[in-house]
Amino acid sequence: MATGVHLRGIVIAGALAALALCLGFVTLMMNQTASTTAPHTVLPLKLRHHRTAAAKAVAKKVVATKVGAKKAVATKAVATKAVATKAVATKAVATKAVAHRKTAARAQHVVHTAPKPKSRPKAKRVDANFAAALKAGLPRSVAHALAAHRVAVVEVTSKADAVAELAAGEAKAGATLAGASYVAVSVDRDGGDVEVLTRLLGQLPVAPATLVYTRPATLLTTLPGFNDRTVVQQAAATAFSAAGATGTTPAR
């Protein structure tokens, strides 16, 4: 038992010695680390004051620069807006002036002219030969024919009669050859030229028949029945000669 107590004392002593050795080693290491670290510099109060003032000055300068930049941007924007407004106003004034000059120029070019008096339509001149034939009682168609030429060939015809139709063609050809007017009067129905001629002559010849008129309203020749163009041409030529000998109107 005494041996166990003695052994326990040796173990405790060895443990304490090992602990002391470890503590000594740790303390040595800490001292070496502290010796290699740079020493802390303690600034005097005066130097601290100067550094603080310099930092504040730099901060104020930065703030002033930012404020100045903002003011410059704002001033430039205001100036740009003012220039744009002035340009718009100038353009509006120029446009108004141009419009005023154009209006004045138009007003100067306006010429006030008096309205032209309305001319009355001229009355158509009535041909004297036409008026004379109408006054004598001839149909309007024959009056127009005598207004055109001194001699008019009037053919009494009927579409119901083939011979009368053939005679009408010959009479028209003969009148054209002689230079006279030609009028066809159909007896197929009452009224119109048939009625006027019947009233003037008292009795109208049976179709076919050829009547040769001269101015102003003279029945010069009556050719009953069928007459070819040669006969009609000769009758019209004779009428022209008679009208020239006694007529007072120029030939047409």
CSV table of C-alpha atoms in Angstrom, one decimal:
chain,number,residue,atom,x,y,z
A,1,MET,CA,0.0,0.0,0.0
A,2,ALA,CA,2.9,2.3,0.7
A,3,THR,CA,4.2,1.6,-2.7
A,4,GLY,CA,1.0,2.7,-4.4
A,5,VAL,CA,0.9,6.0,-2.6
A,6,HIS,CA,4.4,6.6,-3.5
A,7,LEU,CA,3.7,5.9,-7.2
A,8,ARG,CA,0.8,8.2,-7.2
A,9,GLY,CA,2.9,11.0,-5.9
A,10,ILE,CA,5.4,10.5,-8.6
A,11,VAL,CA,2.7,10.6,-11.3
A,12,ILE,CA,1.2,13.8,-9.9
A,13,ALA,CA,4.6,15.4,-9.7
A,14,GLY,CA,5.4,14.4,-13.3
A,15,ALA,CA,2.1,15.8,-14.5
A,16,LEU,CA,2.7,19.1,-12.8
A,17,ALA,CA,6.2,19.3,-14.3
A,18,ALA,CA,4.8,18.7,-17.7
A,19,LEU,CA,2.1,21.3,-17.2
A,20,ALA,CA,4.7,23.8,-16.1
A,21,LEU,CA,6.8,23.0,-19.1
A,22,CYS,CA,3.9,23.6,-21.5
A,23,LEU,CA,3.0,26.9,-19.8
A,24,GLY,CA,6.6,28.1,-20.1
A,25,PHE,CA,6.6,27.2,-23.8
A,26,VAL,CA,3.4,29.0,-24.5
A,27,THR,CA,4.7,32.1,-22.7
A,28,LEU,CA,7.9,32.0,-24.7
A,29,MET,CA,6.0,31.9,-28.0
A,30,MET,CA,3.7,34.8,-27.1
A,31,ASN,CA,6.7,36.9,-26.2
A,32,GLN,CA,8.4,36.2,-29.5
A,33,THR,CA,5.2,37.2,-31.5
A,34,ALA,CA,4.9,40.4,-29.6
A,35,SER,CA,8.5,41.3,-30.3
A,36,THR,CA,8.0,40.8,-34.1
A,37,THR,CA,4.8,43.0,-34.3
A,38,ALA,CA,5.4,46.7,-35.3
A,39,PRO,CA,5.2,49.0,-32.3
A,40,HIS,CA,2.0,51.1,-32.0
A,41,THR,CA,2.7,54.7,-32.8
A,42,VAL,CA,0.9,57.3,-30.6
A,43,LEU,CA,0.3,60.5,-32.5
A,44,PRO,CA,0.5,63.8,-30.7
A,45,LEU,CA,-2.7,65.8,-30.3
A,46,LYS,CA,-1.6,68.6,-32.7
A,47,LEU,CA,-1.0,66.1,-35.6
A,48,ARG,CA,-4.4,64.5,-34.9
A,49,HIS,CA,-6.0,67.9,-35.2
A,50,HIS,CA,-4.3,68.7,-38.6
A,51,ARG,CA,-5.3,65.3,-40.1
A,52,THR,CA,-8.9,65.8,-39.0
A,53,ALA,CA,-9.0,69.3,-40.5
A,54,ALA,CA,-7.5,68.1,-43.8
A,55,ALA,CA,-10.1,65.3,-44.0
A,56,LYS,CA,-12.9,67.8,-43.4
A,57,ALA,CA,-11.6,70.1,-46.1
A,58,VAL,CA,-11.4,67.3,-48.6
A,59,ALA,CA,-15.0,66.3,-47.8
A,60,LYS,CA,-16.2,69.9,-48.1
A,61,LYS,CA,-14.4,70.2,-51.5
A,62,VAL,CA,-16.1,67.1,-52.7
A,63,VAL,CA,-19.5,68.3,-51.6
A,64,ALA,CA,-18.9,71.7,-53.1
A,65,THR,CA,-17.9,70.1,-56.4
A,66,LYS,CA,-21.0,68.0,-56.5
A,67,VAL,CA,-23.2,71.0,-55.7
A,68,GLY,CA,-21.5,73.1,-58.3
A,69,ALA,CA,-22.0,70.4,-60.9
A,70,LYS,CA,-25.7,70.1,-60.1
A,71,LYS,CA,-26.1,73.9,-60.3
A,72,ALA,CA,-24.2,74.0,-63.7
A,73,VAL,CA,-26.5,71.2,-65.1
A,74,ALA,CA,-29.6,73.1,-63.8
A,75,THR,CA,-28.4,76.4,-65.2
A,76,LYS,CA,-27.6,74.8,-68.6
A,77,ALA,CA,-31.1,73.2,-68.7
A,78,VAL,CA,-32.8,76.5,-67.9
A,79,ALA,CA,-30.7,78.3,-70.6
A,80,THR,CA,-31.5,75.6,-73.2
A,81,LYS,CA,-35.2,75.9,-72.4
A,82,ALA,CA,-35.1,79.7,-72.6
A,83,VAL,CA,-33.3,79.5,-76.0
A,84,ALA,CA,-35.8,77.0,-77.4
A,85,THR,CA,-38.7,79.2,-76.1
A,86,LYS,CA,-37.2,82.2,-77.7
A,87,ALA,CA,-36.7,80.4,-81.0
A,88,VAL,CA,-40.3,79.2,-81.1
A,89,ALA,CA,-41.5,82.7,-80.4
A,90,THR,CA,-39.3,84.1,-83.1
A,91,LYS,CA,-40.5,81.5,-85.6
A,92,ALA,CA,-44.1,82.3,-84.8
A,93,VAL,CA,-43.6,86.0,-85.2
A,94,ALA,CA,-41.8,85.4,-88.5
A,95,THR,CA,-44.6,83.1,-89.8
A,96,LYS,CA,-47.2,85.7,-88.8
A,97,ALA,CA,-45.3,88.4,-90.6
A,98,VAL,CA,-45.0,86.3,-93.7
A,99,ALA,CA,-48.7,85.5,-93.7
A,100,HIS,CA,-49.5,89.2,-93.2
A,101,ARG,CA,-47.3,90.2,-96.2
A,102,LYS,CA,-49.0,87.5,-98.3
A,103,THR,CA,-52.5,88.8,-97.3
A,104,ALA,CA,-51.4,92.3,-98.1
A,105,ALA,CA,-50.0,91.3,-101.5
A,106,ARG,CA,-53.3,89.5,-102.4
A,107,ALA,CA,-55.3,92.5,-101.4
A,108,GLN,CA,-53.1,94.7,-103.6
A,109,HIS,CA,-53.6,92.3,-106.6
A,110,VAL,CA,-57.4,92.2,-106.2
A,111,VAL,CA,-58.9,94.4,-109.0
A,112,HIS,CA,-62.5,95.4,-108.5
A,113,THR,CA,-64.1,95.3,-111.8
A,114,ALA,CA,-67.6,96.4,-112.5
A,115,PRO,CA,-69.9,93.6,-113.4
A,116,LYS,CA,-70.5,93.4,-117.1
A,117,PRO,CA,-74.0,94.3,-118.2
A,118,LYS,CA,-76.0,91.3,-119.3
A,119,SER,CA,-76.3,91.4,-123.1
A,120,ARG,CA,-79.7,90.8,-124.4
A,121,PRO,CA,-80.0,87.9,-126.8
A,122,LYS,CA,-80.0,89.2,-130.3
A,123,ALA,CA,-83.2,88.5,-132.2
A,124,LYS,CA,-82.6,86.2,-135.1
A,125,ARG,CA,-82.8,87.9,-138.4
A,126,VAL,CA,-85.7,86.7,-140.5
A,127,ASP,CA,-84.8,86.1,-144.1
A,128,ALA,CA,-86.8,88.4,-146.3
A,129,ASN,CA,-87.4,85.7,-148.9
A,130,PHE,CA,-88.7,83.3,-146.2
A,131,ALA,CA,-91.0,86.0,-144.8
A,132,ALA,CA,-92.3,86.9,-148.3
A,133,ALA,CA,-93.1,83.2,-149.1
A,134,LEU,CA,-94.9,82.8,-145.8
A,135,LYS,CA,-96.8,85.9,-146.3
A,136,ALA,CA,-97.9,84.7,-149.7
A,137,GLY,CA,-99.4,81.6,-148.0
A,138,LEU,CA,-96.8,78.9,-149.0
A,139,PRO,CA,-95.9,76.1,-146.5
A,140,ARG,CA,-92.9,76.7,-144.3
A,141,SER,CA,-90.9,74.0,-146.0
A,142,VAL,CA,-91.4,75.7,-149.4
A,143,ALA,CA,-90.6,79.1,-147.9
A,144,HIS,CA,-87.3,77.7,-146.5
A,145,ALA,CA,-86.6,76.3,-150.0
A,146,LEU,CA,-87.1,79.7,-151.6
A,147,ALA,CA,-85.0,81.4,-148.9
A,148,ALA,CA,-82.1,79.0,-149.9
A,149,HIS,CA,-82.5,79.3,-153.7
A,150,ARG,CA,-84.4,81.5,-156.2
A,151,VAL,CA,-86.1,78.4,-157.6
A,152,ALA,CA,-87.8,75.6,-155.7
A,153,VAL,CA,-89.0,72.3,-157.2
A,154,VAL,CA,-92.0,70.9,-155.2
A,155,GLU,CA,-93.0,67.3,-155.9
A,156,VAL,CA,-96.5,66.1,-155.0
A,157,THR,CA,-95.9,62.4,-154.2
A,158,SER,CA,-97.3,59.4,-152.4
A,159,LYS,CA,-95.5,56.4,-150.8
A,160,ALA,CA,-98.4,54.2,-151.7
A,161,ASP,CA,-97.8,54.8,-155.5
A,162,ALA,CA,-94.6,53.3,-157.0
A,163,VAL,CA,-94.8,55.6,-160.0
A,164,ALA,CA,-95.1,58.6,-157.7
A,165,GLU,CA,-92.1,57.4,-155.7
A,166,LEU,CA,-90.0,57.0,-158.9
A,167,ALA,CA,-91.1,60.5,-160.0
A,168,ALA,CA,-90.0,62.0,-156.7
A,169,GLY,CA,-86.5,60.6,-157.2
A,170,GLU,CA,-86.3,62.0,-160.7
A,171,ALA,CA,-87.6,65.4,-159.6
A,172,LYS,CA,-85.0,65.6,-156.8
A,173,ALA,CA,-82.2,64.7,-159.2
A,174,GLY,CA,-83.4,67.3,-161.8
A,175,ALA,CA,-83.6,70.0,-159.1
A,176,THR,CA,-80.0,69.2,-158.0
A,177,LEU,CA,-78.7,69.4,-161.5
A,178,ALA,CA,-80.3,72.8,-162.1
A,179,GLY,CA,-79.1,74.2,-158.7
A,180,ALA,CA,-82.6,74.6,-157.3
A,181,SER,CA,-84.1,73.6,-154.0
A,182,TYR,CA,-86.3,70.5,-153.6
A,183,VAL,CA,-89.3,69.8,-151.4
A,184,ALA,CA,-91.4,66.6,-151.3
A,185,VAL,CA,-95.1,67.0,-150.3
A,186,SER,CA,-96.8,63.7,-149.5
A,187,VAL,CA,-100.6,63.3,-150.0
A,188,ASP,CA,-100.7,60.2,-147.8
A,189,ARG,CA,-102.2,62.1,-144.9
A,190,ASP,CA,-104.2,65.3,-144.4
A,191,GLY,CA,-102.9,68.4,-142.8
A,192,GLY,CA,-99.4,70.0,-142.9
A,193,ASP,CA,-98.0,71.1,-146.2
A,194,VAL,CA,-100.8,69.4,-148.2
A,195,GLU,CA,-103.5,71.4,-146.4
A,196,VAL,CA,-101.6,74.7,-146.9
A,197,LEU,CA,-101.0,74.1,-150.6
A,198,THR,CA,-104.6,73.0,-151.1
A,199,ARG,CA,-105.8,76.1,-149.5
A,200,LEU,CA,-103.5,78.3,-151.6
A,201,LEU,CA,-104.1,76.6,-154.9
A,202,GLY,CA,-107.8,75.7,-154.4
A,203,GLN,CA,-107.1,72.1,-155.6
A,204,LEU,CA,-103.9,70.1,-155.4
A,205,PRO,CA,-102.8,68.2,-158.5
A,206,VAL,CA,-103.0,64.4,-158.4
A,207,ALA,CA,-99.7,62.7,-157.5
A,208,PRO,CA,-97.3,62.5,-159.1
A,209,ALA,CA,-97.0,66.2,-160.1
A,210,THR,CA,-94.1,68.7,-160.2
A,211,LEU,CA,-94.6,72.4,-159.2
A,212,VAL,CA,-91.8,74.9,-160.0
A,213,TYR,CA,-91.8,78.1,-157.8
A,214,THR,CA,-89.7,81.2,-158.1
A,215,ARG,CA,-89.3,84.1,-155.6
A,216,PRO,CA,-91.1,85.6,-153.9
A,217,ALA,CA,-93.9,83.0,-154.2
A,218,THR,CA,-94.7,82.6,-157.9
A,219,LEU,CA,-95.9,79.2,-159.3
A,220,LEU,CA,-94.2,79.3,-162.7
A,221,THR,CA,-94.7,75.8,-164.0
A,222,THR,CA,-96.9,72.8,-163.2
A,223,LEU,CA,-95.8,69.4,-164.7
A,224,PRO,CA,-98.5,66.7,-164.1
A,225,GLY,CA,-97.7,63.0,-164.1
A,226,PHE,CA,-94.3,61.4,-164.2
A,227,ASN,CA,-91.4,63.6,-165.4
A,228,ASP,CA,-87.8,62.4,-165.6
A,229,ARG,CA,-84.9,64.4,-164.3
A,230,THR,CA,-84.1,66.0,-167.7
A,231,VAL,CA,-87.6,67.5,-167.9
A,232,VAL,CA,-87.4,68.8,-164.3
A,233,GLN,CA,-83.9,70.2,-164.9
A,234,GLN,CA,-85.1,72.1,-168.0
A,235,ALA,CA,-88.1,73.5,-166.2
A,236,ALA,CA,-86.0,74.6,-163.3
A,237,ALA,CA,-83.5,76.2,-165.7
A,238,THR,CA,-86.3,78.1,-167.4
A,239,ALA,CA,-87.5,79.3,-164.0
A,240,PHE,CA,-84.0,80.6,-163.2
A,241,SER,CA,-84.0,82.5,-166.5
A,242,ALA,CA,-87.4,84.0,-165.8
A,243,ALA,CA,-86.4,84.9,-162.3
A,244,GLY,CA,-83.2,86.5,-163.5
A,245,ALA,CA,-85.1,88.5,-166.1
A,246,THR,CA,-87.8,89.7,-163.7
A,247,GLY,CA,-86.3,89.0,-160.3
A,248,THR,CA,-84.8,91.5,-158.0
A,249,THR,CA,-83.1,89.0,-155.7
A,250,PRO,CA,-79.6,87.7,-156.3
A,251,ALA,CA,-79.1,84.1,-157.4
A,252,ARG,CA,-78.0,81.5,-154.9
